[in-house]
PDB file of C-alpha atoms and ligand atoms in Angstrom:
ATOM      1  CA  UNK J   1      42.244   0.491 -11.448  1.00 45.00           C
ATOM      2  CA  UNK J   2      43.769   2.787  -8.825  1.00 50.00           C
ATOM      3  CA  UNK J   3      41.372   5.584  -9.775  1.00 59.00           C
ATOM      4  CA  UNK J   4      38.469   3.185  -9.633  1.00 61.00           C
ATOM      5  CA  UNK J   5      39.575   2.231  -6.096  1.00 78.00           C
ATOM      6  CA  UNK J   6      39.602   5.857  -4.949  1.00 80.00           C
ATOM      7  CA  UNK J   7      36.238   6.461  -6.577  1.00 77.00           C
ATOM      8  CA  UNK J   8      34.736   3.397  -4.875  1.00 73.00           C
ATOM      9  CA  UNK J   9      36.158   4.529  -1.517  1.00 74.00           C
ATOM     10  CA  UNK J  10      34.631   7.992  -1.999  1.00 76.00           C
ATOM     11  CA  UNK J  11      31.282   6.448  -2.864  1.00 72.00           C
ATOM     12  CA  UNK J  12      31.502   4.303   0.267  1.00 71.00           C
ATOM     13  CA  UNK J  13      32.018   7.484   2.324  1.00 72.00           C
ATOM     14  CA  UNK J  14      29.084   9.313   0.735  1.00 76.00           C
ATOM     15  CA  UNK J  15      26.809   6.267   0.552  1.00 76.00           C
ATOM     16  CA  UNK J  16      28.129   3.834   3.142  1.00 80.00           C
ATOM     17  CA  UNK J  17      27.177   0.182   2.533  1.00 81.00           C
ATOM     18  CA  UNK J  18      24.150  -0.889   4.551  1.00 83.00           C
ATOM     19  CA  UNK J  19      23.040  -4.280   5.795  1.00 86.00           C
ATOM     20  CA  UNK J  20      20.494  -5.664   3.328  1.00 78.00           C
ATOM     21  CA  UNK J  21      18.408  -7.093   6.136  1.00 82.00           C
ATOM     22  CA  UNK J  22      18.243  -4.254   8.698  1.00 84.00           C
ATOM     23  CA  UNK J  23      19.754  -1.229   6.910  1.00 83.00           C
ATOM     24  CA  UNK J  24      22.479  -0.712   9.525  1.00 89.00           C
ATOM     25  CA  UNK J  25      25.628   1.073   8.271  1.00 90.00           C
ATOM     26  CA  UNK J  26      28.492  -1.351   7.632  1.00 88.00           C
ATOM     27  CA  UNK J  27      32.245  -1.248   7.220  1.00 84.00           C
ATOM     28  CA  UNK J  28      33.378  -1.049   3.570  1.00 78.00           C
ATOM     29  CA  UNK J  29      33.198  -4.420   1.844  1.00 76.00           C
ATOM     30  CA  UNK J  30      30.626  -5.948   4.217  1.00 81.00           C
ATOM     31  CA  UNK J  31      27.106  -6.798   3.028  1.00 80.00           C
ATOM     32  CA  UNK J  32      25.372  -8.126   6.117  1.00 85.00           C
ATOM     33  CA  UNK J  33      25.762  -6.890   9.714  1.00 90.00           C
ATOM     34  CA  UNK J  34      27.034  -9.261  12.408  1.00 90.00           C
ATOM     35  CA  UNK J  35      23.686  -9.406  14.180  1.00 91.00           C
ATOM     36  CA  UNK J  36      21.781 -10.435  11.045  1.00 89.00           C
ATOM     37  CA  UNK J  37      24.512 -12.856   9.959  1.00 86.00           C
ATOM     38  CA  UNK J  38      23.971 -14.692  13.255  1.00 87.00           C
ATOM     39  CA  UNK J  39      20.251 -15.002  12.586  1.00 86.00           C
ATOM     40  CA  UNK J  40      20.641 -16.405   9.077  1.00 87.00           C
ATOM     41  CA  UNK J  41      21.445 -20.064   8.738  1.00 83.00           C
ATOM     42  CA  UNK J  42      22.651 -21.427   5.500  1.00 90.00           C
ATOM     43  CA  UNK J  43      21.087 -24.849   4.980  1.00 94.00           C
ATOM     44  CA  UNK J  44      22.552 -25.660   1.524  1.00 96.00           C
ATOM     45  CA  UNK J  45      19.638 -27.935   0.702  1.00 96.00           C
ATOM     46  CA  UNK J  46      19.517 -30.237  -2.319  1.00 97.00           C
ATOM     47  CA  UNK J  47      15.962 -31.167  -3.259  1.00 97.00           C
ATOM     48  CA  UNK J  48      15.211 -33.963  -5.669  1.00 97.00           C
ATOM     49  CA  UNK J  49      12.260 -33.206  -7.967  1.00 96.00           C
ATOM     50  CA  UNK J  50      10.602 -35.882 -10.113  1.00 94.00           C
ATOM     51  CA  UNK J  51       9.190 -34.751 -13.461  1.00 93.00           C
ATOM     52  CA  UNK J  52       5.725 -36.359 -13.540  1.00 87.00           C
ATOM     53  CA  UNK J  53       5.475 -37.138 -17.271  1.00 87.00           C
ATOM     54  CA  UNK J  54       8.965 -38.516 -17.952  1.00 91.00           C
ATOM     55  CA  UNK J  55       9.928 -39.810 -14.507  1.00 91.00           C
ATOM     56  CA  UNK J  56      13.273 -37.978 -14.873  1.00 94.00           C
ATOM     57  CA  UNK J  57      14.660 -36.395 -11.718  1.00 96.00           C
ATOM     58  CA  UNK J  58      16.298 -33.006 -11.342  1.00 97.00           C
ATOM     59  CA  UNK J  59      18.229 -31.568  -8.394  1.00 98.00           C
ATOM     60  CA  UNK J  60      17.449 -28.152  -6.990  1.00 98.00           C
ATOM     61  CA  UNK J  61      19.959 -26.448  -4.697  1.00 98.00           C
ATOM     62  CA  UNK J  62      18.943 -23.694  -2.243  1.00 98.00           C
ATOM     63  CA  UNK J  63      21.348 -21.994   0.153  1.00 97.00           C
ATOM     64  CA  UNK J  64      18.665 -20.797   2.585  1.00 96.00           C
ATOM     65  CA  UNK J  65      15.465 -21.862   4.343  1.00 94.00           C
ATOM     66  CA  UNK J  66      12.446 -19.669   3.592  1.00 95.00           C
ATOM     67  CA  UNK J  67      12.053 -18.269   7.101  1.00 91.00           C
ATOM     68  CA  UNK J  68      12.753 -15.241   9.301  1.00 88.00           C
ATOM     69  CA  UNK J  69      15.063 -12.631   7.737  1.00 89.00           C
ATOM     70  CA  UNK J  70      15.464 -14.517   4.483  1.00 92.00           C
ATOM     71  CA  UNK J  71      11.688 -14.722   4.006  1.00 93.00           C
ATOM     72  CA  UNK J  72      11.267 -11.016   4.822  1.00 90.00           C
ATOM     73  CA  UNK J  73      14.069 -10.037   2.452  1.00 90.00           C
ATOM     74  CA  UNK J  74      12.731 -12.208  -0.406  1.00 93.00           C
ATOM     75  CA  UNK J  75       9.328 -10.531  -0.044  1.00 93.00           C
ATOM     76  CA  UNK J  76      11.069  -7.134  -0.275  1.00 90.00           C
ATOM     77  CA  UNK J  77      13.045  -8.354  -3.289  1.00 91.00           C
ATOM     78  CA  UNK J  78       9.990  -9.745  -5.037  1.00 91.00           C
ATOM     79  CA  UNK J  79       7.258  -7.229  -4.279  1.00 91.00           C
ATOM     80  CA  UNK J  80       8.871  -3.999  -3.084  1.00 90.00           C
ATOM     81  CA  UNK J  81      11.482  -3.197  -5.687  1.00 89.00           C
ATOM     82  CA  UNK J  82      14.604  -4.308  -3.808  1.00 87.00           C
ATOM     83  CA  UNK J  83      16.340  -5.511  -6.976  1.00 90.00           C
ATOM     84  CA  UNK J  84      19.734  -4.979  -5.344  1.00 85.00           C
ATOM     85  CA  UNK J  85      19.240  -8.085  -3.173  1.00 88.00           C
ATOM     86  CA  UNK J  86      19.777 -10.322  -6.225  1.00 92.00           C
ATOM     87  CA  UNK J  87      23.572 -10.028  -6.000  1.00 91.00           C
ATOM     88  CA  UNK J  88      23.731 -11.168  -2.379  1.00 88.00           C
ATOM     89  CA  UNK J  89      21.536 -14.219  -2.991  1.00 93.00           C
ATOM     90  CA  UNK J  90      23.273 -15.048  -6.285  1.00 96.00           C
ATOM     91  CA  UNK J  91      26.719 -15.280  -4.665  1.00 94.00           C
ATOM     92  CA  UNK J  92      25.489 -18.016  -2.318  1.00 95.00           C
ATOM     93  CA  UNK J  93      23.527 -19.780  -5.062  1.00 97.00           C
ATOM     94  CA  UNK J  94      26.555 -19.792  -7.375  1.00 98.00           C
ATOM     95  CA  UNK J  95      28.805 -21.218  -4.637  1.00 97.00           C
ATOM     96  CA  UNK J  96      26.331 -24.004  -4.006  1.00 97.00           C
ATOM     97  CA  UNK J  97      25.947 -24.803  -7.729  1.00 98.00           C
ATOM     98  CA  UNK J  98      29.729 -25.098  -8.050  1.00 97.00           C
ATOM     99  CA  UNK J  99      29.934 -27.407  -5.030  1.00 97.00           C
ATOM    100  CA  UNK J 100      26.981 -29.555  -6.057  1.00 97.00           C
ATOM    101  CA  UNK J 101      27.716 -29.921  -9.788  1.00 97.00           C
ATOM    102  CA  UNK J 102      31.508 -29.670 -10.059  1.00 96.00           C
ATOM    103  CA  UNK J 103      31.644 -31.921 -13.115  1.00 95.00           C
ATOM    104  CA  UNK J 104      28.937 -30.058 -15.088  1.00 96.00           C
ATOM    105  CA  UNK J 105      29.895 -27.285 -17.448  1.00 97.00           C
ATOM    106  CA  UNK J 106      26.614 -25.397 -17.925  1.00 98.00           C
ATOM    107  CA  UNK J 107      26.087 -23.963 -21.413  1.00 98.00           C
ATOM    108  CA  UNK J 108      23.685 -21.298 -20.216  1.00 98.00           C
ATOM    109  CA  UNK J 109      21.517 -20.123 -17.328  1.00 98.00           C
ATOM    110  CA  UNK J 110      17.821 -19.404 -17.662  1.00 98.00           C
ATOM    111  CA  UNK J 111      14.981 -18.381 -15.343  1.00 98.00           C
ATOM    112  CA  UNK J 112      11.354 -19.233 -14.648  1.00 97.00           C
ATOM    113  CA  UNK J 113       9.394 -16.648 -16.679  1.00 96.00           C
ATOM    114  CA  UNK J 114       6.481 -14.575 -15.383  1.00 93.00           C
ATOM    115  CA  UNK J 115       3.548 -13.341 -17.462  1.00 90.00           C
ATOM    116  CA  UNK J 116       4.033 -10.133 -19.448  1.00 88.00           C
ATOM    117  CA  UNK J 117       1.202  -8.514 -17.440  1.00 88.00           C
ATOM    118  CA  UNK J 118       2.877  -9.257 -14.121  1.00 88.00           C
ATOM    119  CA  UNK J 119       6.201  -8.076 -15.487  1.00 89.00           C
ATOM    120  CA  UNK J 120       4.631  -4.798 -16.539  1.00 90.00           C
ATOM    121  CA  UNK J 121       3.126  -4.243 -13.078  1.00 90.00           C
ATOM    122  CA  UNK J 122       6.236  -5.283 -11.126  1.00 90.00           C
ATOM    123  CA  UNK J 123       8.717  -3.825 -13.587  1.00 92.00           C
ATOM    124  CA  UNK J 124      10.988  -6.875 -13.462  1.00 94.00           C
ATOM    125  CA  UNK J 125      11.091 -10.632 -13.173  1.00 95.00           C
ATOM    126  CA  UNK J 126      12.820 -11.413  -9.872  1.00 95.00           C
ATOM    127  CA  UNK J 127      13.984 -14.830 -11.126  1.00 97.00           C
ATOM    128  CA  UNK J 128      15.602 -13.257 -14.168  1.00 97.00           C
ATOM    129  CA  UNK J 129      17.489 -10.790 -11.934  1.00 97.00           C
ATOM    130  CA  UNK J 130      18.773 -13.738  -9.899  1.00 97.00           C
ATOM    131  CA  UNK J 131      19.699 -15.721 -13.002  1.00 98.00           C
ATOM    132  CA  UNK J 132      21.576 -12.775 -14.543  1.00 98.00           C
ATOM    133  CA  UNK J 133      23.447 -12.288 -11.285  1.00 97.00           C
ATOM    134  CA  UNK J 134      24.319 -16.006 -10.980  1.00 98.00           C
ATOM    135  CA  UNK J 135      25.407 -15.842 -14.625  1.00 98.00           C
ATOM    136  CA  UNK J 136      27.914 -13.113 -13.704  1.00 97.00           C
ATOM    137  CA  UNK J 137      29.186 -15.055 -10.669  1.00 97.00           C
ATOM    138  CA  UNK J 138      29.732 -18.249 -12.698  1.00 98.00           C
ATOM    139  CA  UNK J 139      30.753 -16.588 -15.996  1.00 97.00           C
ATOM    140  CA  UNK J 140      28.089 -18.621 -17.814  1.00 98.00           C
ATOM    141  CA  UNK J 141      25.832 -16.776 -20.312  1.00 98.00           C
ATOM    142  CA  UNK J 142      22.187 -15.984 -19.552  1.00 98.00           C
ATOM    143  CA  UNK J 143      19.447 -16.833 -22.039  1.00 96.00           C
ATOM    144  CA  UNK J 144      15.713 -16.310 -21.533  1.00 93.00           C
ATOM    145  CA  UNK J 145      14.675 -19.360 -23.518  1.00 94.00           C
ATOM    146  CA  UNK J 146      11.350 -19.978 -21.743  1.00 96.00           C
ATOM    147  CA  UNK J 147       8.128 -18.043 -21.994  1.00 94.00           C
ATOM    148  CA  UNK J 148       4.910 -18.116 -19.976  1.00 94.00           C
ATOM    149  CA  UNK J 149       2.054 -18.574 -22.431  1.00 91.00           C
ATOM    150  CA  UNK J 150      -0.892 -18.923 -20.057  1.00 88.00           C
ATOM    151  CA  UNK J 151      -1.929 -17.048 -16.940  1.00 86.00           C
ATOM    152  CA  UNK J 152      -2.490 -19.474 -14.100  1.00 88.00           C
ATOM    153  CA  UNK J 153      -3.576 -19.208 -10.482  1.00 87.00           C
ATOM    154  CA  UNK J 154      -0.951 -18.352  -7.883  1.00 85.00           C
ATOM    155  CA  UNK J 155       0.814 -21.561  -6.846  1.00 87.00           C
ATOM    156  CA  UNK J 156       1.066 -20.754  -3.122  1.00 85.00           C
ATOM    157  CA  UNK J 157      -2.722 -20.800  -2.785  1.00 86.00           C
ATOM    158  CA  UNK J 158      -3.021 -24.390  -4.063  1.00 90.00           C
ATOM    159  CA  UNK J 159      -2.504 -27.927  -2.755  1.00 89.00           C
ATOM    160  CA  UNK J 160       0.376 -30.059  -4.013  1.00 87.00           C
ATOM    161  CA  UNK J 161      -1.859 -31.918  -6.489  1.00 87.00           C
ATOM    162  CA  UNK J 162      -3.472 -28.708  -7.747  1.00 91.00           C
ATOM    163  CA  UNK J 163      -0.052 -27.125  -8.214  1.00 91.00           C
ATOM    164  CA  UNK J 164       1.021 -29.797 -10.694  1.00 87.00           C
ATOM    165  CA  UNK J 165      -2.183 -29.334 -12.704  1.00 88.00           C
ATOM    166  CA  UNK J 166      -1.936 -25.553 -12.487  1.00 88.00           C
ATOM    167  CA  UNK J 167       1.434 -25.424 -14.327  1.00 87.00           C
ATOM    168  CA  UNK J 168       0.471 -27.798 -17.163  1.00 86.00           C
ATOM    169  CA  UNK J 169       0.827 -26.127 -20.567  1.00 87.00           C
ATOM    170  CA  UNK J 170       1.827 -22.829 -18.951  1.00 92.00           C
ATOM    171  CA  UNK J 171       5.473 -22.659 -20.105  1.00 94.00           C
ATOM    172  CA  UNK J 172       6.959 -23.012 -23.554  1.00 94.00           C
ATOM    173  CA  UNK J 173      10.445 -22.922 -25.048  1.00 95.00           C
ATOM    174  CA  UNK J 174      11.276 -20.020 -27.352  1.00 91.00           C
ATOM    175  CA  UNK J 175      14.186 -21.471 -29.255  1.00 83.00           C
ATOM    176  CA  UNK J 176      14.607 -25.242 -29.560  1.00 87.00           C
ATOM    177  CA  UNK J 177      17.935 -24.983 -31.417  1.00 90.00           C
ATOM    178  CA  UNK J 178      19.447 -23.104 -28.525  1.00 92.00           C
ATOM    179  CA  UNK J 179      18.392 -25.743 -25.980  1.00 97.00           C
ATOM    180  CA  UNK J 180      19.133 -28.947 -27.890  1.00 96.00           C
ATOM    181  CA  UNK J 181      22.135 -30.844 -26.502  1.00 97.00           C
ATOM    182  CA  UNK J 182      22.805 -28.207 -23.813  1.00 97.00           C
ATOM    183  CA  UNK J 183      23.314 -28.333 -20.053  1.00 98.00           C
ATOM    184  CA  UNK J 184      21.021 -25.742 -18.504  1.00 98.00           C
ATOM    185  CA  UNK J 185      20.876 -24.182 -15.043  1.00 98.00           C
ATOM    186  CA  UNK J 186      17.320 -23.071 -14.266  1.00 98.00           C
ATOM    187  CA  UNK J 187      16.747 -20.358 -11.639  1.00 98.00           C
ATOM    188  CA  UNK J 188      13.727 -19.387  -9.543  1.00 98.00           C
ATOM    189  CA  UNK J 189      13.347 -17.389  -6.317  1.00 97.00           C
ATOM    190  CA  UNK J 190      11.949 -20.114  -4.048  1.00 96.00           C
ATOM    191  CA  UNK J 191      11.076 -23.801  -4.295  1.00 96.00           C
ATOM    192  CA  UNK J 192       8.085 -25.323  -2.503  1.00 94.00           C
ATOM    193  CA  UNK J 193       6.782 -28.546  -4.077  1.00 93.00           C
ATOM    194  CA  UNK J 194       8.906 -28.028  -7.200  1.00 95.00           C
ATOM    195  CA  UNK J 195       5.883 -28.047  -9.560  1.00 94.00           C
ATOM    196  CA  UNK J 196       6.887 -24.840 -11.374  1.00 95.00           C
ATOM    197  CA  UNK J 197      10.517 -25.910 -11.759  1.00 97.00           C
ATOM    198  CA  UNK J 198       9.454 -29.364 -12.941  1.00 96.00           C
ATOM    199  CA  UNK J 199       7.163 -27.838 -15.618  1.00 95.00           C
ATOM    200  CA  UNK J 200       9.997 -25.616 -16.888  1.00 97.00           C
ATOM    201  CA  UNK J 201      12.587 -28.419 -16.730  1.00 97.00           C
ATOM    202  CA  UNK J 202      10.194 -30.721 -18.625  1.00 96.00           C
ATOM    203  CA  UNK J 203      10.000 -28.094 -21.386  1.00 96.00           C
ATOM    204  CA  UNK J 204      13.802 -27.906 -21.550  1.00 97.00           C
ATOM    205  CA  UNK J 205      14.092 -31.706 -21.776  1.00 97.00           C
ATOM    206  CA  UNK J 206      11.306 -31.870 -24.370  1.00 95.00           C
ATOM    207  CA  UNK J 207      13.341 -29.453 -26.463  1.00 96.00           C
ATOM    208  CA  UNK J 208      16.426 -31.644 -26.300  1.00 96.00           C
ATOM    209  CA  UNK J 209      18.340 -30.364 -23.248  1.00 97.00           C
ATOM    210  CA  UNK J 210      21.108 -32.771 -22.215  1.00 97.00           C
ATOM    211  CA  UNK J 211      21.046 -31.915 -18.514  1.00 97.00           C
ATOM    212  CA  UNK J 212      18.948 -29.620 -16.321  1.00 98.00           C
ATOM    213  CA  UNK J 213      19.638 -28.555 -12.736  1.00 98.00           C
ATOM    214  CA  UNK J 214      17.917 -25.861 -10.670  1.00 98.00           C
ATOM    215  CA  UNK J 215      18.901 -23.308  -8.064  1.00 98.00           C
ATOM    216  CA  UNK J 216      16.708 -21.102  -5.884  1.00 98.00           C
ATOM    217  CA  UNK J 217      17.415 -18.688  -3.033  1.00 97.00           C
ATOM    218  CA  UNK J 218      15.373 -20.605  -0.493  1.00 97.00           C
ATOM    219  CA  UNK J 219      13.449 -23.781   0.118  1.00 96.00           C
ATOM    220  CA  UNK J 220      10.020 -23.441   1.719  1.00 94.00           C
TER     221      UNK J 220
HETATM  222 ZN1  LIG O 301      21.593  -6.362   9.700  1.00 83.32          ZN
END
């Protein structure tokens, strides 16, 4: 461990940690500079989402509001290859999940899937990166039990009603046995109306999940 400490210190000297939001050089151990920290407000929102077909409700926790620096950083994370941001968001998401669902022992964590075409172009699924990172923070295994079977229109271009229609029949479960009787934490990058999360949660419940809760980085 001592050697690892020296190695980490050397790395910090050669590649000093930088603020994820403005790239300013930081003191070892810090992740966000003081100026940016002041501009980011943690809202710790809990959104209640009703699943249209079953009438069941699920809770979605989000540490941040989708605005200012958080919005800019999520766009970088999602579209410009900044995979390293996942860890910073995941820490806050994991904290919030623990505070909001202290009595739930999640069996596994999963993420909202993207189409294989989009994955090929982007090189990664941002929600999976988040889910894997939250999985590490909470020491709960990750399992990609959902799959996107239909290409649909982009949700952000649609009205609330259209969004619900647009996600119908788009997601499917890969492995019913794995889901049956389990408590599942479902992860996405942002939540707007909750249509995407509700479609995925409905699939988990249809395949026998005992309990489903969601977490995202930010609420729009
Ligand atoms: Zn900064």
